[in-house]
Amino acid sequence: MRTSSRGIVDPFIVMDVMEAARAAEAAGRHIIHMEVGQPSTPAPAAARAALARAMEEDALGYTVALGLPALREGIARHYAAWYGVDLDPARVIVTSGSSGAFLLAFAALFDAGDRVALGEPGYPSYRQILRAMSVVPVGIPTKPENRYQPRPEEMPEGVQGLIVASPGNPSGTMLGREELAALAGLCEARAIALISDEIYHGLQYDRRAVTALEVTDEVYVVNSFSKYFSMTGWRIGWMVVPESHVRVVERLAQNMFICPPHASQVAALAALGCGAELEANRAVYAENRRLMLEALPAAGFTRIAPPDGAFYIYADVSDLTADSRTFAAEILDRAGVAVTPGLDFDPVRGGRTLRFSYARSTADIREGLARLHDFMKTRG
């Protein structure tokens, strides 16, 4: 049977690493997971309890396409509390994870053949979803000295969109208010649609994250309950769109998804009130980050842009290898530590980079760093 050219997208290499790690564990080895970009903690206790009650009391059928009104209102209050942004809940669209938000955003904003700029290194699924929708991704080769974030002067000509991520994956670096404002101003001047990926907000360490909504309303902001709220498998996220775009996105959501998962929406609403538990999780990541920034350079991974947020460290390993995929396999085999080759994040330069995740327990991070140190001493 025929297949479409749109369906020919690159694999997500980190999933291959996860499978290799699983196979090693099945063979009896103990693997430290520094490849997986998800919290090791469960959903907040109150979220799980709220869902348990709802399962006894409610059929949990379809909701309206844009999401439960109470959840949309709760998300709007979240913006007031965290950023001082007065947000109309009508602009909030609950989605089936941030992936569902990107599908809706790209469908609402771009036509087949449009070109969309995005920083590299960056989250690989941006490129693959765009290609699957017959939209052309245009990489911006960001620089370590700019902390792997795009600058206005680097914007390619002839693009219809720009995706930014702060904190970014894989770098963990953030855009400040002035930097975001400069990019938003350029997009407005050139009629470029701006999409701001903010799914790691809440996971920042030395300074607060800035939402694009602080500098412009002409933006699609994508966020998720996956990372800070520790609800990856629940597949629940949201986006904020300009008022004039709500009905466009609503029609797409009705047809593409019907609605977000009702059960996950119930849990997400409760999770918004779990600040103390979630901040305790963040404190663990902060300690893990401190350990990583101390121990990775000591082990020989010296070329990094220290992350502001998320739970990743992106290392230039060009002094150690030109083949990060083989290097990652060697680390898994000899050290028992799973790490992600940079090819996922930068198709041009990723053969010379690795991403380390510190989302696991502090005990796991300590053990992984000790193994990496011993491996690098004997590697020669």
mmCIF file of C-alpha atoms in Angstrom, residues 34 36 93 98 100 123 138 168 176 186 222 259 271 299-300 329 334 336 364 371 376:
data_model
loop_
_atom_site.group_PDB
_atom_site.id
_atom_site.type_symbol
_atom_site.label_atom_id
_atom_site.label_comp_id
_atom_site.label_asym_id
_atom_site.label_seq_id
_atom_site.Cartn_x
_atom_site.Cartn_y
_atom_site.Cartn_z
ATOM 1 C CA MET A 34 20.063 10.113 32.086
ATOM 2 C CA VAL A 36 14.709 10.279 29.653
ATOM 3 C CA ILE A 93 -7.317 25.984 25.131
ATOM 4 C CA SER A 98 1.755 19.832 24.325
ATOM 5 C CA GLY A 100 -1.718 18.148 20.627
ATOM 6 C CA TYR A 123 13.128 19.662 20.426
ATOM 7 C CA VAL A 138 14.204 26.048 8.762
ATOM 8 C CA GLY A 168 14.838 25.016 25.972
ATOM 9 C CA GLY A 176 14.971 36.985 29.248
ATOM 10 C CA LEU A 186 10.669 41.313 14.861
ATOM 11 C CA VAL A 222 2.213 26.269 24.589
ATOM 12 C CA CYS A 259 -11.826 17.005 23.461
ATOM 13 C CA ALA A 271 -2.639 19.706 40.397
ATOM 14 C CA ALA A 299 34.731 13.905 34.453
ATOM 15 C CA GLY A 300 35.809 15.577 31.210
ATOM 16 C CA ALA A 329 26.261 3.418 23.054
ATOM 17 C CA ARG A 334 30.738 0.277 29.623
ATOM 18 C CA GLY A 336 25.725 1.493 32.506
ATOM 19 C CA ASP A 364 20.584 7.968 40.891
ATOM 20 C CA ARG A 371 30.041 5.856 36.806
ATOM 21 C CA MET A 376 36.090 8.626 31.388
#
